[in-house]
Amino acid sequence: MELIDLTLIWVAIIGFGVFMYVLMDGFDLGVGILYPFARNEDHRDVMMNSVAPVWDGNETWLILGGAGLLAAFPLIYAVFLPALYIGVFLLLAGLIFRGVAFEFRFKSAPGKRGPWNWSFFLGSLVASFAQGAVVGAYIQGFEVEGFSYVGGPLDWLTPFTVMTGLGLVAGYTLLGATWLIMKTEGDLQDWAYRMARWMLGAVLAVYVIVSLWTAVAHPHILERWLENATVLWVFPTLSVLAGLWLWRGLTQRNEGTPFVATLVLFVLAYAGLLISMWPYAVPPEHTFWDASSSPDAQLFTLVGILFVVPIILAYTAWTYWVFRGKVRVGEGYH
């Protein structure tokens, strides 16, 4: 009998990596979604400069989660890639397209930045929607025989996954708006406050719709909720309180509170998702233990990952500390 469950350790590591990616890349994707609606090019310059020092470093967590998933849970790759190939392709294409637009916009003449502005917006929108749709596909499950995916290439795209995709777009947009509240000032900050109020309403509406839809369409998840109602009621209650805290921060024009409250909403939604789906790595049949690699392979890669994660955390903390404070009109690309 093993004294240490390496599978649980890897679930925690990959869950942490994915969670960090959602939080840290979420706000700069949200800024990209808001981008074409800003009033003028000066505001767009500030918006892009607010995420310029950190956006590419934020995506390090996506690489960490993806590489760790391949090493520790190869069955997930064997099912997810054929099942979600188009969705994952759209996600990566959106991120690449957005990165190209990011760099080329600053190299373009001031009057010729329109195409790159829209490229930045579309790349952010497609990447955000694809992430949400992939999460929805995970909730609805996969058609498998043994350890092989036997469904179609578009089974991931359903009305339910479209709703989860739009929900994550709304969530990232709220995160981007609250980031701008914290990082900007003047007219742009006033605009961000207004956008955040609208997006908070959209996020809470989608949260309720997806929860009810999940309960109706997936009886096994509803059964789990009912069996653990004495514990799970905490999450919707805390979500309501976090929403009220966020609204209060917006109405009182606090600068840091809205961003922190939005992060709390994401934490609660993420925790609720994990509890609802646990212990299935490939729902509705295969658990994380079914999907795991050999203990030797898990231990070998674990040694390396334990060195890498502290370095990423230290680099991330240092970057955010160096580039703390407000971003103003006229400040150049970092």
Tab-separated table of C-alpha atoms in Angstrom:
chain	number	residue	atom	x	y	z
A	1	MET	CA	0.000	0.000	0.000
A	2	GLU	CA	1.387	3.397	-1.037
A	3	LEU	CA	1.911	5.881	1.760
A	4	ILE	CA	1.620	8.790	-0.671
A	5	ASP	CA	-1.034	8.960	-3.383
A	6	LEU	CA	0.879	10.482	-6.308
A	7	THR	CA	-2.312	10.761	-8.347
A	8	LEU	CA	-3.858	13.095	-5.782
A	9	ILE	CA	-0.682	15.192	-5.734
A	10	TRP	CA	-0.799	15.520	-9.505
A	11	VAL	CA	-4.495	16.408	-9.466
A	12	ALA	CA	-3.647	19.216	-7.031
A	13	ILE	CA	-0.697	20.443	-9.137
A	14	ILE	CA	-2.566	20.466	-12.434
A	15	GLY	CA	-5.686	21.895	-10.820
A	16	PHE	CA	-3.569	24.692	-9.357
A	17	GLY	CA	-1.884	25.364	-12.710
A	18	VAL	CA	-5.180	25.542	-14.599
A	19	PHE	CA	-6.688	27.723	-11.885
A	20	MET	CA	-3.742	30.138	-12.000
A	21	TYR	CA	-4.059	30.346	-15.769
A	22	VAL	CA	-7.777	31.108	-15.608
A	23	LEU	CA	-7.237	33.886	-13.072
A	24	MET	CA	-4.097	35.428	-14.513
A	25	ASP	CA	-4.759	35.162	-18.231
A	26	GLY	CA	-8.471	35.790	-17.716
A	27	PHE	CA	-8.149	39.492	-17.053
A	28	ASP	CA	-5.948	40.208	-20.076
A	29	LEU	CA	-8.319	38.211	-22.289
A	30	GLY	CA	-11.086	40.337	-20.789
A	31	VAL	CA	-9.199	43.511	-21.651
A	32	GLY	CA	-8.946	42.231	-25.225
A	33	ILE	CA	-12.699	41.597	-25.384
A	34	LEU	CA	-13.376	45.146	-24.180
A	35	TYR	CA	-10.781	46.598	-26.528
A	36	PRO	CA	-12.801	47.763	-29.569
A	37	PHE	CA	-15.438	49.391	-27.360
A	38	ALA	CA	-13.022	51.872	-25.794
A	39	ARG	CA	-13.634	55.509	-26.701
A	40	ASN	CA	-10.385	56.330	-28.503
A	41	GLU	CA	-6.882	55.171	-29.356
A	42	ASP	CA	-5.393	56.760	-26.235
A	43	HIS	CA	-7.628	54.566	-24.092
A	44	ARG	CA	-6.737	51.519	-26.157
A	45	ASP	CA	-3.040	52.303	-25.716
A	46	VAL	CA	-3.501	52.419	-21.942
A	47	MET	CA	-5.529	49.218	-21.920
A	48	MET	CA	-2.871	47.336	-23.843
A	49	ASN	CA	-0.039	48.816	-21.793
A	50	SER	CA	-1.773	47.672	-18.607
A	51	VAL	CA	-1.334	44.015	-19.602
A	52	ALA	CA	1.783	44.296	-21.775
A	53	PRO	CA	4.299	43.345	-19.046
A	54	VAL	CA	2.398	40.272	-17.860
A	55	TRP	CA	0.255	38.739	-20.600
A	56	ASP	CA	2.812	36.304	-22.011
A	57	GLY	CA	4.036	35.267	-18.560
A	58	ASN	CA	0.437	34.517	-17.556
A	59	GLU	CA	0.254	31.859	-20.271
A	60	THR	CA	3.130	29.960	-18.647
A	61	TRP	CA	0.504	28.370	-16.405
A	62	LEU	CA	-1.295	26.954	-19.454
A	63	ILE	CA	1.914	25.298	-20.609
A	64	LEU	CA	2.545	23.923	-17.119
A	65	GLY	CA	-0.958	22.460	-16.894
A	66	GLY	CA	-0.830	20.969	-20.394
A	67	ALA	CA	2.599	19.394	-19.994
A	68	GLY	CA	1.756	18.044	-16.553
A	69	LEU	CA	-1.474	16.569	-17.876
A	70	LEU	CA	0.368	14.644	-20.582
A	71	ALA	CA	2.934	13.282	-18.118
A	72	ALA	CA	0.576	12.345	-15.289
A	73	PHE	CA	-2.734	11.531	-17.030
A	74	PRO	CA	-2.120	10.245	-20.582
A	75	LEU	CA	-5.666	8.835	-20.861
A	76	ILE	CA	-7.055	12.362	-20.627
A	77	TYR	CA	-4.995	13.303	-23.669
A	78	ALA	CA	-6.088	10.134	-25.485
A	79	VAL	CA	-9.760	11.094	-25.085
A	80	PHE	CA	-9.704	14.891	-24.952
A	81	LEU	CA	-7.616	15.523	-28.063
A	82	PRO	CA	-9.876	13.688	-30.546
A	83	ALA	CA	-12.993	14.839	-28.703
A	84	LEU	CA	-11.979	18.492	-28.373
A	85	TYR	CA	-9.563	18.875	-31.265
A	86	ILE	CA	-11.449	21.696	-32.966
A	87	GLY	CA	-12.128	23.514	-29.686
A	88	VAL	CA	-8.514	23.279	-28.547
A	89	PHE	CA	-7.348	24.392	-32.006
A	90	LEU	CA	-9.580	27.470	-31.788
A	91	LEU	CA	-8.233	28.185	-28.292
A	92	LEU	CA	-4.599	28.031	-29.375
A	93	ALA	CA	-5.250	29.867	-32.641
A	94	GLY	CA	-6.963	32.661	-30.722
A	95	LEU	CA	-4.026	32.990	-28.320
A	96	ILE	CA	-1.506	33.024	-31.169
A	97	PHE	CA	-3.519	35.487	-33.224
A	98	ARG	CA	-3.885	37.738	-30.201
A	99	GLY	CA	-0.138	37.639	-29.503
A	100	VAL	CA	0.678	38.577	-33.098
A	101	ALA	CA	-1.816	41.454	-32.997
A	102	PHE	CA	-0.329	42.582	-29.684
A	103	GLU	CA	3.127	43.056	-31.151
A	104	PHE	CA	2.218	44.343	-34.613
A	105	ARG	CA	-0.149	47.000	-33.314
A	106	PHE	CA	2.712	48.810	-31.624
A	107	LYS	CA	4.783	48.600	-34.804
A	108	SER	CA	2.026	50.099	-36.945
A	109	ALA	CA	1.535	53.776	-37.679
A	110	PRO	CA	-1.058	55.412	-35.392
A	111	GLY	CA	-3.605	55.684	-38.214
A	112	LYS	CA	-3.254	52.062	-39.331
A	113	ARG	CA	-3.906	50.173	-36.128
A	114	GLY	CA	-7.578	49.357	-36.799
A	115	PRO	CA	-7.036	45.835	-38.219
A	116	TRP	CA	-4.742	44.916	-35.316
A	117	ASN	CA	-7.233	46.288	-32.789
A	118	TRP	CA	-9.908	43.984	-34.175
A	119	SER	CA	-7.438	41.104	-34.384
A	120	PHE	CA	-6.626	41.557	-30.714
A	121	PHE	CA	-10.347	41.563	-29.909
A	122	LEU	CA	-11.210	38.525	-32.045
A	123	GLY	CA	-8.264	36.489	-30.770
A	124	SER	CA	-9.272	37.217	-27.165
A	125	LEU	CA	-12.945	36.485	-27.848
A	126	VAL	CA	-12.325	33.187	-29.660
A	127	ALA	CA	-9.833	31.968	-27.048
A	128	SER	CA	-12.213	32.821	-24.195
A	129	PHE	CA	-15.238	31.217	-25.837
A	130	ALA	CA	-13.272	28.075	-26.707
A	131	GLN	CA	-12.107	27.700	-23.106
A	132	GLY	CA	-15.654	27.964	-21.805
A	133	ALA	CA	-16.970	25.524	-24.413
A	134	VAL	CA	-14.269	22.991	-23.503
A	135	VAL	CA	-15.308	23.251	-19.839
A	136	GLY	CA	-18.922	22.685	-20.881
A	137	ALA	CA	-17.904	19.620	-22.894
A	138	TYR	CA	-16.144	18.238	-19.827
A	139	ILE	CA	-19.314	18.702	-17.764
A	140	GLN	CA	-21.545	16.965	-20.315
A	141	GLY	CA	-19.116	14.035	-20.661
A	142	PHE	CA	-17.592	12.016	-23.492
A	143	GLU	CA	-18.689	8.991	-25.478
A	144	VAL	CA	-15.997	6.377	-24.903
A	145	GLU	CA	-15.522	2.640	-25.373
A	146	GLY	CA	-12.843	1.386	-23.048
A	147	PHE	CA	-10.128	4.014	-23.260
A	148	SER	CA	-10.973	5.314	-26.743
A	149	TYR	CA	-13.166	8.209	-27.806
A	150	VAL	CA	-15.875	7.070	-30.227
A	151	GLY	CA	-17.902	10.270	-30.601
A	152	GLY	CA	-17.873	12.788	-33.432
A	153	PRO	CA	-15.563	15.797	-33.913
A	154	LEU	CA	-18.354	18.276	-33.194
A	155	ASP	CA	-19.971	16.535	-30.224
A	156	TRP	CA	-18.330	19.147	-27.987
A	157	LEU	CA	-20.365	21.928	-29.608
A	158	THR	CA	-23.877	21.868	-28.154
A	159	PRO	CA	-26.286	24.523	-26.878
A	160	PHE	CA	-25.000	23.809	-23.367
A	161	THR	CA	-21.335	24.339	-24.313
A	162	VAL	CA	-22.251	27.496	-26.228
A	163	MET	CA	-23.799	28.821	-23.012
A	164	THR	CA	-20.728	27.911	-20.939
A	165	GLY	CA	-18.531	29.533	-23.604
A	166	LEU	CA	-20.540	32.757	-23.470
A	167	GLY	CA	-20.488	32.556	-19.668
A	168	LEU	CA	-16.704	32.474	-19.563
A	169	VAL	CA	-16.559	35.355	-22.059
A	170	ALA	CA	-18.731	37.365	-19.665
A	171	GLY	CA	-16.607	36.316	-16.679
A	172	TYR	CA	-13.344	37.261	-18.357
A	173	THR	CA	-14.836	40.575	-19.471
A	174	LEU	CA	-15.810	41.328	-15.866
A	175	LEU	CA	-12.315	40.391	-14.742
A	176	GLY	CA	-10.825	42.665	-17.420
A	177	ALA	CA	-13.063	45.588	-16.451
A	178	THR	CA	-12.155	45.309	-12.768
A	179	TRP	CA	-8.468	45.063	-13.717
A	180	LEU	CA	-8.805	48.334	-15.645
A	181	ILE	CA	-10.488	49.949	-12.635
A	182	MET	CA	-7.418	49.066	-10.602
A	183	LYS	CA	-4.829	50.046	-13.218
A	184	THR	CA	-6.279	53.181	-14.851
A	185	GLU	CA	-7.760	56.539	-13.926
A	186	GLY	CA	-9.957	59.331	-15.284
A	187	ASP	CA	-12.415	58.738	-18.132
A	188	LEU	CA	-11.133	55.254	-18.856
A	189	GLN	CA	-11.624	54.193	-15.261
A	190	ASP	CA	-15.156	55.656	-15.249
A	191	TRP	CA	-15.938	53.637	-18.380
A	192	ALA	CA	-14.526	50.486	-16.756
A	193	TYR	CA	-16.793	50.990	-13.723
A	194	ARG	CA	-19.836	51.126	-16.000
A	195	MET	CA	-18.776	48.047	-17.965
A	196	ALA	CA	-18.140	46.108	-14.762
A	197	ARG	CA	-21.682	46.774	-13.520
A	198	TRP	CA	-23.192	45.430	-16.737
A	199	MET	CA	-20.899	42.405	-16.818
A	200	LEU	CA	-21.602	41.525	-13.185
A	201	GLY	CA	-25.290	41.200	-14.060
A	202	ALA	CA	-24.430	39.072	-17.104
A	203	VAL	CA	-22.131	36.786	-15.090
A	204	LEU	CA	-24.679	36.186	-12.327
A	205	ALA	CA	-27.421	35.492	-14.885
A	206	VAL	CA	-25.269	32.953	-16.731
A	207	TYR	CA	-24.233	31.404	-13.405
A	208	VAL	CA	-27.881	30.715	-12.557
A	209	ILE	CA	-28.758	29.480	-16.074
A	210	VAL	CA	-25.811	27.085	-16.299
A	211	SER	CA	-26.471	25.727	-12.798
A	212	LEU	CA	-30.131	25.007	-13.559
A	213	TRP	CA	-29.292	23.605	-17.012
A	214	THR	CA	-26.657	21.317	-15.486
A	215	ALA	CA	-29.121	20.018	-12.918
A	216	VAL	CA	-31.766	19.267	-15.568
A	217	ALA	CA	-29.482	17.833	-18.253
A	218	HIS	CA	-27.142	15.836	-16.005
A	219	PRO	CA	-29.057	13.920	-13.328
A	220	HIS	CA	-25.896	12.358	-11.870
A	221	ILE	CA	-24.580	15.845	-11.014
A	222	LEU	CA	-27.931	16.852	-9.515
A	223	GLU	CA	-27.871	13.652	-7.434
A	224	ARG	CA	-24.431	14.552	-6.126
A	225	TRP	CA	-25.599	18.059	-5.255
A	226	LEU	CA	-28.579	16.676	-3.339
A	227	GLU	CA	-26.477	14.068	-1.524
A	228	ASN	CA	-24.031	16.740	-0.385
A	229	ALA	CA	-26.488	19.602	0.049
A	230	THR	CA	-25.363	20.247	3.625
A	231	VAL	CA	-21.917	21.189	2.294
A	232	LEU	CA	-22.537	22.462	-1.230
A	233	TRP	CA	-25.057	25.120	-0.189
A	234	VAL	CA	-22.041	27.093	1.026
A	235	PHE	CA	-20.889	27.795	-2.549
A	236	PRO	CA	-24.009	29.547	-3.891
A	237	THR	CA	-24.304	31.438	-0.606
A	238	LEU	CA	-20.706	32.650	-0.797
A	239	SER	CA	-21.196	33.478	-4.489
A	240	VAL	CA	-24.137	35.745	-3.645
A	241	LEU	CA	-22.095	37.421	-0.906
A	242	ALA	CA	-19.155	37.882	-3.275
A	243	GLY	CA	-21.491	39.408	-5.869
A	244	LEU	CA	-22.866	41.828	-3.283
A	245	TRP	CA	-19.333	42.677	-2.174
A	246	LEU	CA	-18.380	43.340	-5.789
A	247	TRP	CA	-21.457	45.518	-6.378
A	248	ARG	CA	-20.739	47.468	-3.218
A	249	GLY	CA	-17.153	48.031	-4.327
A	250	LEU	CA	-18.362	49.320	-7.693
A	251	THR	CA	-20.982	51.663	-6.241
A	252	GLN	CA	-18.507	53.027	-3.687
A	253	ARG	CA	-15.848	53.315	-6.413
A	254	ASN	CA	-13.268	51.239	-4.599
A	255	GLU	CA	-10.367	50.448	-6.879
A	256	GLY	CA	-9.049	47.143	-5.553
A	257	THR	CA	-12.169	45.537	-4.098
A	258	PRO	CA	-13.962	44.802	-7.431
A	259	PHE	CA	-10.976	42.882	-8.810
A	260	VAL	CA	-10.521	40.849	-5.616
A	261	ALA	CA	-14.259	40.110	-5.399
A	262	THR	CA	-14.258	38.923	-9.014
A	263	LEU	CA	-11.352	36.609	-8.241
A	264	VAL	CA	-13.391	35.206	-5.342
A	265	LEU	CA	-16.305	34.517	-7.712
A	266	PHE	CA	-13.956	32.582	-9.993
A	267	VAL	CA	-12.521	30.644	-7.042
A	268	LEU	CA	-16.010	29.602	-5.934
A	269	ALA	CA	-17.095	28.600	-9.443
A	270	TYR	CA	-13.904	26.580	-9.941
A	271	ALA	CA	-14.288	24.817	-6.594
A	272	GLY	CA	-17.933	24.053	-7.327
A	273	LEU	CA	-16.974	22.538	-10.693
A	274	LEU	CA	-14.310	20.296	-9.144
A	275	ILE	CA	-16.636	19.077	-6.401
A	276	SER	CA	-19.439	18.405	-8.892
A	277	MET	CA	-17.222	16.348	-11.231
A	278	TRP	CA	-14.935	14.626	-8.714
A	279	PRO	CA	-13.373	12.044	-9.122
A	280	TYR	CA	-13.970	11.798	-12.885
A	281	ALA	CA	-11.160	12.781	-15.226
A	282	VAL	CA	-13.080	11.576	-18.288
A	283	PRO	CA	-16.749	11.678	-17.294
A	284	PRO	CA	-18.941	9.764	-16.972
A	285	GLU	CA	-16.759	6.642	-16.622
A	286	HIS	CA	-13.043	7.113	-15.949
A	287	THR	CA	-11.615	8.521	-12.720
A	288	PHE	CA	-8.269	10.240	-12.275
A	289	TRP	CA	-6.838	6.951	-11.033
A	290	ASP	CA	-7.991	5.216	-14.245
A	291	ALA	CA	-6.370	7.950	-16.314
A	292	SER	CA	-3.069	8.174	-14.433
A	293	SER	CA	0.331	7.070	-15.674
A	294	SER	CA	2.533	4.642	-13.753
A	295	PRO	CA	3.749	5.678	-10.268
A	296	ASP	CA	7.355	5.697	-11.553
A	297	ALA	CA	6.473	8.138	-14.337
A	298	GLN	CA	4.509	10.337	-11.951
A	299	LEU	CA	7.361	10.400	-9.432
A	300	PHE	CA	9.992	11.171	-12.067
A	301	THR	CA	8.104	14.182	-13.446
A	302	LEU	CA	7.044	15.304	-9.972
A	303	VAL	CA	10.669	15.913	-8.994
A	304	GLY	CA	11.067	18.359	-11.874
A	305	ILE	CA	7.737	20.097	-11.379
A	306	LEU	CA	8.489	20.799	-7.724
A	307	PHE	CA	11.453	22.894	-8.861
A	308	VAL	CA	9.594	24.641	-11.687
A	309	VAL	CA	6.476	25.813	-9.812
A	310	PRO	CA	8.332	27.927	-7.187
A	311	ILE	CA	10.341	29.574	-9.967
A	312	ILE	CA	7.174	30.473	-11.882
A	313	LEU	CA	5.556	31.821	-8.718
A	314	ALA	CA	8.628	33.909	-7.879
A	315	TYR	CA	8.912	35.277	-11.414
A	316	THR	CA	5.197	36.097	-11.515
A	317	ALA	CA	5.260	37.868	-8.145
A	318	TRP	CA	8.361	39.861	-9.124
A	319	THR	CA	6.798	40.940	-12.447
A	320	TYR	CA	3.587	42.165	-10.847
A	321	TRP	CA	5.552	43.988	-8.165
A	322	VAL	CA	7.812	45.771	-10.650
A	323	PHE	CA	4.903	46.876	-12.828
A	324	ARG	CA	2.522	47.794	-10.013
A	325	GLY	CA	0.654	51.103	-10.004
A	326	LYS	CA	-1.345	53.071	-12.533
A	327	VAL	CA	-0.861	53.101	-16.297
A	328	ARG	CA	-1.311	56.510	-17.895
A	329	VAL	CA	-1.673	57.974	-21.362
A	330	GLY	CA	1.685	58.466	-23.051
A	331	GLU	CA	3.457	55.635	-21.273
A	332	GLY	CA	5.111	53.354	-23.774
A	333	TYR	CA	4.963	49.629	-24.341
A	334	HIS	CA	6.981	47.798	-21.704
